[in-house]
XYZ file of C-alpha atoms in Angstrom:
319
model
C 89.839 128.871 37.447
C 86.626 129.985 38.989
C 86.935 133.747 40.521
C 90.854 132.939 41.944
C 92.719 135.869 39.485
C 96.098 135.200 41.481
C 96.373 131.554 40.416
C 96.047 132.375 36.943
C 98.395 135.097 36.708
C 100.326 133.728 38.940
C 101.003 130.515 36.529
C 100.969 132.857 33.685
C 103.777 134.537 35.048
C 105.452 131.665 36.333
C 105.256 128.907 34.105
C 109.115 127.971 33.276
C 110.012 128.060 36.789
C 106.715 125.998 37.870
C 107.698 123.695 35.600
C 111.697 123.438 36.581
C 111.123 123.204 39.846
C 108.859 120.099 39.834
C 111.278 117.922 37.933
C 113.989 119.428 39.883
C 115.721 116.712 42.084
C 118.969 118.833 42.408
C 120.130 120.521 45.766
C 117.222 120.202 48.525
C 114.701 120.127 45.724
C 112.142 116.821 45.582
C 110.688 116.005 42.188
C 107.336 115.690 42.602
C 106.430 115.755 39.413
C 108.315 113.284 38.351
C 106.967 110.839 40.773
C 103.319 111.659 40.522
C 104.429 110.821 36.307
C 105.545 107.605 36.943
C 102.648 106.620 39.417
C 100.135 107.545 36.849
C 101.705 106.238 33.156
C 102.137 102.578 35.951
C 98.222 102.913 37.100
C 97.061 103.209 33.682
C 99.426 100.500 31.675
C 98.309 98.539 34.206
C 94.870 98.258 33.270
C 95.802 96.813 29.869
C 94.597 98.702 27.624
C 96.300 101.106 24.176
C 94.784 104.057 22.592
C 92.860 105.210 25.756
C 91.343 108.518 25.233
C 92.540 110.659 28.258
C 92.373 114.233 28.993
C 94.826 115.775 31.555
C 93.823 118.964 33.715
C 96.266 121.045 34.112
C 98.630 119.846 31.618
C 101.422 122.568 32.539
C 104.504 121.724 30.376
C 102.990 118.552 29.130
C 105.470 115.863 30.778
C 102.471 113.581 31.605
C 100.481 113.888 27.719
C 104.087 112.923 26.714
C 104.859 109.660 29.040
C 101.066 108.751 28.413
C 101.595 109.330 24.473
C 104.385 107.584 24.442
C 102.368 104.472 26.493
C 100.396 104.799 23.495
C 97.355 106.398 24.697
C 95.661 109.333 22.583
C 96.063 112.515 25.121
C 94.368 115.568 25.264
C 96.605 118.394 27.716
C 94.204 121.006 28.987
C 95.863 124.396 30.540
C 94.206 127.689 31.450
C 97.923 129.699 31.169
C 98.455 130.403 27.712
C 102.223 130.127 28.489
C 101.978 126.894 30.054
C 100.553 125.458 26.590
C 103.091 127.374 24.610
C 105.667 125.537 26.359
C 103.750 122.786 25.836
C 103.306 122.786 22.104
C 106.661 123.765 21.277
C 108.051 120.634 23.824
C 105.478 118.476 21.607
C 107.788 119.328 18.366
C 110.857 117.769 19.635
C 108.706 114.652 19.817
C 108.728 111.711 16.829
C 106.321 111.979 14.648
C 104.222 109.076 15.966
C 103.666 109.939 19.375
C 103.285 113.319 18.244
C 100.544 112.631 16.232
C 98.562 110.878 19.749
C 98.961 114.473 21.893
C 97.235 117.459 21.255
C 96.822 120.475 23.546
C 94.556 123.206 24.268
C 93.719 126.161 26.272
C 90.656 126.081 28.204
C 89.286 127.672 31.727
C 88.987 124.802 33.917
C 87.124 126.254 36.303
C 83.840 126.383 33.952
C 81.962 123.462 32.065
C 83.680 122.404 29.189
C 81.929 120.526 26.635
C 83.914 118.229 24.184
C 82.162 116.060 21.289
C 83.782 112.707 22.919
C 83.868 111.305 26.176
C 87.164 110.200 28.006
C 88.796 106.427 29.212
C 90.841 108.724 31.871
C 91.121 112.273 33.288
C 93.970 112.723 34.989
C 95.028 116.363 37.421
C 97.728 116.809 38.945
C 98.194 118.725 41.496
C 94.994 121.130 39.807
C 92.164 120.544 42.848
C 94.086 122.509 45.555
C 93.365 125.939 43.135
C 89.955 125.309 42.754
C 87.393 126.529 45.620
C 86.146 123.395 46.494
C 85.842 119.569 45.618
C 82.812 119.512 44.431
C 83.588 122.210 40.884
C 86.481 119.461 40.284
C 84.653 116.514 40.248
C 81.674 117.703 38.478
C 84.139 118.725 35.792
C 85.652 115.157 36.086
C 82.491 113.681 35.796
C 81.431 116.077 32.677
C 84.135 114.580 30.764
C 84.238 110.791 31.696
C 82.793 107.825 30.248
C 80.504 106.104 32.803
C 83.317 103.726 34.835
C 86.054 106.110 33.382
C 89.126 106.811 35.866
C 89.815 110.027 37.373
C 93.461 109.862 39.115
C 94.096 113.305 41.224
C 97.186 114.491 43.127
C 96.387 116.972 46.031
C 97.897 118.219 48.968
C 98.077 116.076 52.003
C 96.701 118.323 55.333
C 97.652 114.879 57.415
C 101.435 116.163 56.697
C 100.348 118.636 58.647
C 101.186 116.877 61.791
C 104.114 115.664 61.332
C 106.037 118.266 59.243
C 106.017 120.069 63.279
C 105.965 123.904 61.894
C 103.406 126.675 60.861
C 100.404 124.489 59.416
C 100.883 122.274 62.544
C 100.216 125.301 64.973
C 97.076 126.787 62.815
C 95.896 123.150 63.167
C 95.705 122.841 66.633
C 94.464 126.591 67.059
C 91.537 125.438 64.972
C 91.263 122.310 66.995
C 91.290 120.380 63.881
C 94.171 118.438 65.149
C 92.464 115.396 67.201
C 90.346 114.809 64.128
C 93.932 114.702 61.961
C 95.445 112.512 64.476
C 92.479 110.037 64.248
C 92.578 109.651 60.700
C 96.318 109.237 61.015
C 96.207 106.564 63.241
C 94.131 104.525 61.072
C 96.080 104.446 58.389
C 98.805 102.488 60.654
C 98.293 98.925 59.191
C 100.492 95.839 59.540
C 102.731 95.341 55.487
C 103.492 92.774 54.125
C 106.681 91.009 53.892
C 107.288 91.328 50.711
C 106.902 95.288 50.775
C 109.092 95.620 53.592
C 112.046 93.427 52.259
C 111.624 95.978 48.742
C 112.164 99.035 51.577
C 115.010 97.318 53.042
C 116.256 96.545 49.570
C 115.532 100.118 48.464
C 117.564 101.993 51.587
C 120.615 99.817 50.994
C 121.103 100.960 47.605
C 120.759 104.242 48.378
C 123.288 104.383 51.543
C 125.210 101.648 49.793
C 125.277 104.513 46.430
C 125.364 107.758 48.291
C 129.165 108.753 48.625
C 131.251 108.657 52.261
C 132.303 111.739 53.818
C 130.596 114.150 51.186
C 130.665 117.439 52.176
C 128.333 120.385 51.992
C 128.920 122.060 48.850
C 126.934 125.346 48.568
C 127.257 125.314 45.022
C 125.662 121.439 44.600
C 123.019 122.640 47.169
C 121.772 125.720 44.092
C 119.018 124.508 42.142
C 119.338 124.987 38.137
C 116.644 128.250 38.999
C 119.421 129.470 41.239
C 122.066 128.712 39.203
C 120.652 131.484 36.550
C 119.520 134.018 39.049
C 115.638 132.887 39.385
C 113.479 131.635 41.725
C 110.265 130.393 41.782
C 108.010 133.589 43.740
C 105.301 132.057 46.463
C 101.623 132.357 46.358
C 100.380 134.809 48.472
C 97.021 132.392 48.829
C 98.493 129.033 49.619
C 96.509 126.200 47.613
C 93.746 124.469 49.166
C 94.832 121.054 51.321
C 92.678 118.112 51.460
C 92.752 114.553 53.910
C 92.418 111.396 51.736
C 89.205 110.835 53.819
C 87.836 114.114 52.891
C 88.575 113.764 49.180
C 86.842 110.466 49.478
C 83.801 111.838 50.845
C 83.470 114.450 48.189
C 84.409 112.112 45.017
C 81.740 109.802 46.878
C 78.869 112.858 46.851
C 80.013 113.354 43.206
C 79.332 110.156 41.708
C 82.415 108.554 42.058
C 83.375 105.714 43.984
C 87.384 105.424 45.613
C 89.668 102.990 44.119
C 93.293 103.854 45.654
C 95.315 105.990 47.114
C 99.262 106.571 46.672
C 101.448 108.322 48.508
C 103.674 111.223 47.050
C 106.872 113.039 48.441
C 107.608 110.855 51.673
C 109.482 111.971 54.571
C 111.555 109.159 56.378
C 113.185 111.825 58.545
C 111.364 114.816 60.152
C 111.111 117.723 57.496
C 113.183 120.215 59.322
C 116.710 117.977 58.946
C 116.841 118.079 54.993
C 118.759 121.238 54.726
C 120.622 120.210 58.462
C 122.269 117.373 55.758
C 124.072 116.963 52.419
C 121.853 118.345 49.340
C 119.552 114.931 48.450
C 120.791 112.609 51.113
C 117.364 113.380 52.928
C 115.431 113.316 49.826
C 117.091 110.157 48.625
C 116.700 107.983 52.291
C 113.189 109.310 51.959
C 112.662 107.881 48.496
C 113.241 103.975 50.153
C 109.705 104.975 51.144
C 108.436 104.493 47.950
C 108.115 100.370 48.574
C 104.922 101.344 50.745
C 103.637 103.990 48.347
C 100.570 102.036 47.109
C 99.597 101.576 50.734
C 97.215 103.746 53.103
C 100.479 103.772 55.561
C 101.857 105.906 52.942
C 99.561 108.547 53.320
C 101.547 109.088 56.650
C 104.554 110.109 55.978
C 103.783 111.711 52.107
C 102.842 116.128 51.144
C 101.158 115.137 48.452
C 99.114 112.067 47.394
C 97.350 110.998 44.268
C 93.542 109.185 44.377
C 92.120 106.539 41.764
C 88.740 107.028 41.331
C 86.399 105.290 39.255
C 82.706 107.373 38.091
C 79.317 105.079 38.427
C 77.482 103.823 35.867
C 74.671 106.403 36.505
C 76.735 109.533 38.146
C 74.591 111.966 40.788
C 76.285 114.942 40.284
């Protein structure tokens, strides 16, 4: 990664932790990961095709090369922390032999060029953009490594959480008067749903208050997270990782030959942020989760931390 030195060692240092703690639905933990896995591997088998060639920035433990292998794409997991592909290779072995043979991984800097002697169906990065410097580095290294109308699905921060998670990113928002402009993209995301979608939320919030157990009671010990549980903890960044608005990641992926194909919405919040940890471990986390019937929506982009783009690079790219 281009001239950031924490990141790296950061990640380097870090990696087995990183890695629990985004499939980590225990206590008050959310699995991102998990989710952004699952949106992805359904994006891709649902353009109906086998054996795509797809590269993943970022590749980290290598859950996503795995689900994708095992959709029977050929997968390519790219990682600047030689731990992270260490991890990777050595989850790769407890694979059968026939997706193993689809998923290779290497270590490269992502921050620079790199030059490969095939171009890719898909390139896929999650949750890699926000350590970059800026949007353009990203995309230009998308674009190096595409096929002309190859997919590019990204997951990046949301900054429109910003304004309604109410706490420190809120106030440097309005002290920057950035927060009108927020608002106004916020508001115009606010589009009537269809019937359908709506009866699959109502569906989705009944079975989880119709599955969640009566009178449960806090249980410090269910609330510890499997890091916890062995003494660890995942250390924060001292730089936090670069946020982005879906209109802003639009704008640059349009400036970088690519044009915007959807957007889904990661990590909702039904409730406001600060009552998770005010209620049983996962009963905000799982009420939240009904939210996932609108997640292919722009209303989604509302509520949701994180969100992942589908874009698709021109014919003739201009970056």
């Amino acid at each position: 990664m281009v001239g950031i030195k924490e990141y790296f060692e950061y990640f380097e240092n870090n990696a087995s932790e990183w890695i629990i703690g985004g499939y980590d639905a225990s206590g008050y933990n959310y699995p991102t990961a998990t989710h952004r896995v699952r949106i992805v591997s359904k994006f891709i088998s649902g353009l109906n095709k086998k054996g795509l060639k797809i590269a993943d920035l970022g590749c980290g433990g290598g859950d996503l090369a795995f689900r994708l292998g095992r959709d029977g794409h050929n997968v390519l997991g790219i990682d600047q922390s030689r731990k992270m592909i260490e991890i990777a290779e050595n989850n790769l072995k407890k694979l059968p032999k026939k997706f193993r043979a689809r998923i290779q991984f290497l270590r490269g800097e992502i921050g620079r060029k790199m030059m490969f002697g095939k171009k890719f169906d898909v390139v896929t990065a999650m949750g890699l953009i926000g350590y970059l410097p800026d949007d353009k580095i990203f995309f230009q290294i998308a674009g190096d490594l595409l096929k002309p109308n190859g997919y590019l699905l990204v997951s990046a921060r949301n900054r429109l959480f910003n304004m309604k998670s109410v706490g420190f990113r809120t106030e440097k928002e309005v002290k920057n008067k950035n927060a009108l402009k927020l608002i106004k993209e916020l508001g115009d995301l606010y589009n009537q749903v269809s019937l359908k979608d709506a009866n699959r939320f109502v569906r989705n919030l009944k079975e989880i208050i119709s599955g969640f157990p009566e009178n449960v009671a806090f249980n410090s010990k269910s609330a510890r997270s499997p890091l916890e549980k062995r003494g660890l903890s995942t250390p924060l960044l001292k730089t936090e990782p670069r946020q982005t608005t879906p209109e802003e990641l639009k704008k640059s992926a349009s400036k970088c030959g690519f044009k915007y194909k959807a957007y889904y919405g990661v990590h909702p919040h039904l409730l406001d942020p600060a009552l998770n940890k005010m209620l049983p471990p996962q009963l905000f986390n799982k009420i939240s989760d009904s939210l996932t019937a609108f997640e292919h929506l722009p209303i989604s982009l509302a509520w949701s931390s994180v969100f992942i783009g589908v874009f698709q690079k021109n014919t003739k790219n201009n970056i």
